[in-house]
Tab-separated table of C-alpha atoms in Angstrom:
chain	number	residue	atom	x	y	z
Y	4	MET	CA	-53.435	20.749	-91.579
Y	5	THR	CA	-52.049	19.044	-88.542
Y	6	GLY	CA	-48.887	17.909	-86.803
Y	7	GLU	CA	-46.639	15.338	-88.511
Y	8	ALA	CA	-47.765	12.328	-86.428
Y	9	ARG	CA	-51.412	12.903	-87.303
Y	10	ALA	CA	-50.481	13.639	-90.909
Y	11	GLU	CA	-48.800	10.225	-91.128
Y	12	ALA	CA	-51.999	8.593	-89.842
Y	13	ALA	CA	-54.288	10.643	-92.103
Y	14	ARG	CA	-52.636	9.766	-95.408
Y	15	PRO	CA	-53.262	5.984	-95.268
Y	16	ALA	CA	-56.811	6.732	-94.067
Y	17	GLY	CA	-57.540	8.314	-97.455
Y	18	PHE	CA	-56.814	11.998	-96.902
Y	19	THR	CA	-54.949	13.096	-100.010
Y	20	HIS	CA	-54.076	16.725	-99.219
Y	21	VAL	CA	-52.398	16.699	-95.786
Y	22	ILE	CA	-50.090	19.511	-94.684
Y	23	ALA	CA	-48.096	19.116	-91.468
Y	24	ALA	CA	-47.137	21.924	-89.106
Y	25	ALA	CA	-44.449	21.689	-86.410
Y	26	GLY	CA	-46.870	20.262	-83.839
Y	27	ASP	CA	-47.848	23.331	-81.804
Y	28	ALA	CA	-50.656	25.867	-82.021
Y	29	GLU	CA	-48.429	28.712	-83.183
Y	30	SER	CA	-46.962	26.826	-86.137
Y	31	LEU	CA	-50.389	25.479	-87.085
Y	32	GLY	CA	-51.837	28.990	-86.925
Y	33	ASP	CA	-48.988	30.349	-89.065
Y	34	LEU	CA	-49.595	27.572	-91.596
Y	35	VAL	CA	-53.328	28.232	-91.816
Y	36	ILE	CA	-52.794	31.984	-92.097
Y	37	SER	CA	-50.146	31.561	-94.826
Y	38	ASP	CA	-52.551	29.324	-96.769
Y	39	ALA	CA	-55.032	32.251	-96.754
Y	40	PRO	CA	-58.279	30.249	-96.627
Y	41	ALA	CA	-61.078	31.767	-98.703
Y	42	GLY	CA	-63.784	30.991	-96.154
Y	43	THR	CA	-64.401	29.875	-92.619
Y	44	VAL	CA	-62.049	27.449	-90.892
Y	45	ALA	CA	-63.777	24.720	-88.871
Y	46	TYR	CA	-61.742	24.044	-85.725
Y	47	LEU	CA	-62.650	20.709	-84.095
Y	48	CYS	CA	-61.507	21.071	-80.510
Y	49	GLY	CA	-62.053	20.131	-76.908
Y	50	LYS	CA	-64.343	22.004	-74.574
Y	51	VAL	CA	-61.400	22.492	-72.203
Y	52	ARG	CA	-58.675	24.275	-74.159
Y	53	ARG	CA	-56.540	27.346	-74.301
Y	54	PRO	CA	-57.911	29.425	-77.188
Y	55	LEU	CA	-54.474	30.256	-78.630
Y	56	LEU	CA	-55.113	28.914	-82.141
Y	57	GLU	CA	-58.586	30.340	-82.614
Y	58	ASN	CA	-57.532	33.754	-81.239
Y	59	MET	CA	-54.477	33.812	-83.513
Y	60	LEU	CA	-56.613	33.065	-86.575
Y	61	ARG	CA	-59.256	35.639	-85.655
Y	62	ARG	CA	-56.604	38.344	-85.132
Y	63	ALA	CA	-55.359	37.554	-88.647
Y	64	GLY	CA	-58.897	38.002	-90.016
Y	65	VAL	CA	-59.570	34.302	-90.587
Y	66	PRO	CA	-63.171	33.402	-89.641
Y	67	VAL	CA	-63.179	30.427	-87.248
Y	68	LEU	CA	-66.050	28.111	-86.394
Y	69	THR	CA	-65.169	26.276	-83.166
Y	70	LEU	CA	-66.769	22.838	-82.964
Y	71	GLU	CA	-66.290	21.284	-79.545
Y	72	THR	CA	-66.041	17.551	-80.212
Y	73	TYR	CA	-64.877	16.220	-76.839
Y	74	ASP	CA	-64.630	17.193	-73.192
Y	75	THR	CA	-62.034	16.701	-70.485
Y	76	LEU	CA	-63.157	15.951	-66.968
Y	77	THR	CA	-60.918	17.054	-64.123
Y	78	LEU	CA	-60.639	14.593	-61.289
Y	79	GLU	CA	-59.841	15.668	-57.771
Y	80	PRO	CA	-57.183	13.155	-56.713
Y	81	ASP	CA	-56.945	11.850	-53.174
Y	82	ILE	CA	-53.789	13.646	-52.061
Y	83	GLY	CA	-53.303	11.383	-49.045
Y	84	THR	CA	-53.366	8.245	-51.197
Y	85	MET	CA	-50.938	9.762	-53.699
Y	86	SER	CA	-48.597	10.815	-50.925
Y	87	ARG	CA	-48.608	7.280	-49.472
Y	88	ARG	CA	-48.034	5.707	-52.920
Y	89	ILE	CA	-45.049	7.922	-53.686
Y	90	GLY	CA	-43.760	7.974	-50.127
Y	91	LYS	CA	-40.154	9.138	-49.870
Y	92	ARG	CA	-39.081	7.566	-53.162
Y	93	ALA	CA	-37.436	9.769	-55.786
Y	94	VAL	CA	-39.400	10.222	-58.991
Y	95	ASP	CA	-36.960	10.027	-61.918
Y	96	CYS	CA	-39.348	11.065	-64.677
Y	97	ALA	CA	-42.873	12.512	-64.858
Y	98	LEU	CA	-45.033	12.551	-67.993
Y	99	VAL	CA	-47.217	15.651	-68.010
Y	100	TYR	CA	-49.670	15.818	-70.899
Y	101	SER	CA	-51.428	19.138	-70.288
Y	102	ALA	CA	-51.209	22.463	-68.521
Y	103	ASN	CA	-54.082	21.315	-66.287
Y	104	ALA	CA	-52.165	18.169	-65.297
Y	105	ALA	CA	-49.087	20.267	-64.484
Y	106	ALA	CA	-51.164	22.555	-62.268
Y	107	MET	CA	-52.674	19.550	-60.470
Y	108	LEU	CA	-49.231	17.989	-59.934
Y	109	ALA	CA	-47.961	21.264	-58.463
Y	110	LYS	CA	-50.979	21.408	-56.146
Y	111	ILE	CA	-50.414	17.838	-54.956
Y	112	VAL	CA	-46.683	18.317	-54.372
Y	113	GLN	CA	-47.200	21.609	-52.509
Y	114	ALA	CA	-49.941	20.104	-50.307
Y	115	THR	CA	-47.780	17.197	-49.135
Y	116	ASP	CA	-44.272	16.412	-48.012
Y	117	MET	CA	-43.409	15.123	-51.515
Y	118	GLN	CA	-41.290	18.104	-52.641
Y	119	GLY	CA	-38.104	16.075	-52.118
Y	120	SER	CA	-39.446	13.290	-54.325
Y	121	PHE	CA	-39.429	15.632	-57.336
Y	122	GLU	CA	-36.121	17.491	-56.804
Y	123	GLY	CA	-34.197	15.672	-59.560
Y	124	THR	CA	-37.177	14.772	-61.751
Y	125	THR	CA	-37.089	15.066	-65.524
Y	126	PHE	CA	-40.464	16.368	-66.709
Y	127	ILE	CA	-41.621	15.340	-70.176
Y	128	CYS	CA	-44.371	17.669	-71.311
Y	129	ILE	CA	-46.380	17.980	-74.510
Y	130	SER	CA	-47.975	21.289	-73.579
Y	131	ASP	CA	-46.723	24.611	-72.295
């Protein structure tokens, strides 16, 4: 069970029973719970994560075995360098791929005079 993009990649790789959810933790959790697994669900995940899916499954009585398969390292960006690179230019669009990245962007913008650079920005996010 996965999101549609990963489902499309899994099928040609030889996985024959692939079920796609809507692409977020809540819909994946609903899908797993509705499938009523007979045993433990192995959840391959990152060390840095919000435990939404595993908590949802546990509350529904589904045993979950979390298997941390990768880690995310947070970098502490040089705020002065970023401020000089952006300068006074307007940022039209920002791609934000995680809640941690959004928090770091907010920290950088608040610590500099870059607030005006992001006034009309469109933010494209794949995480809450």
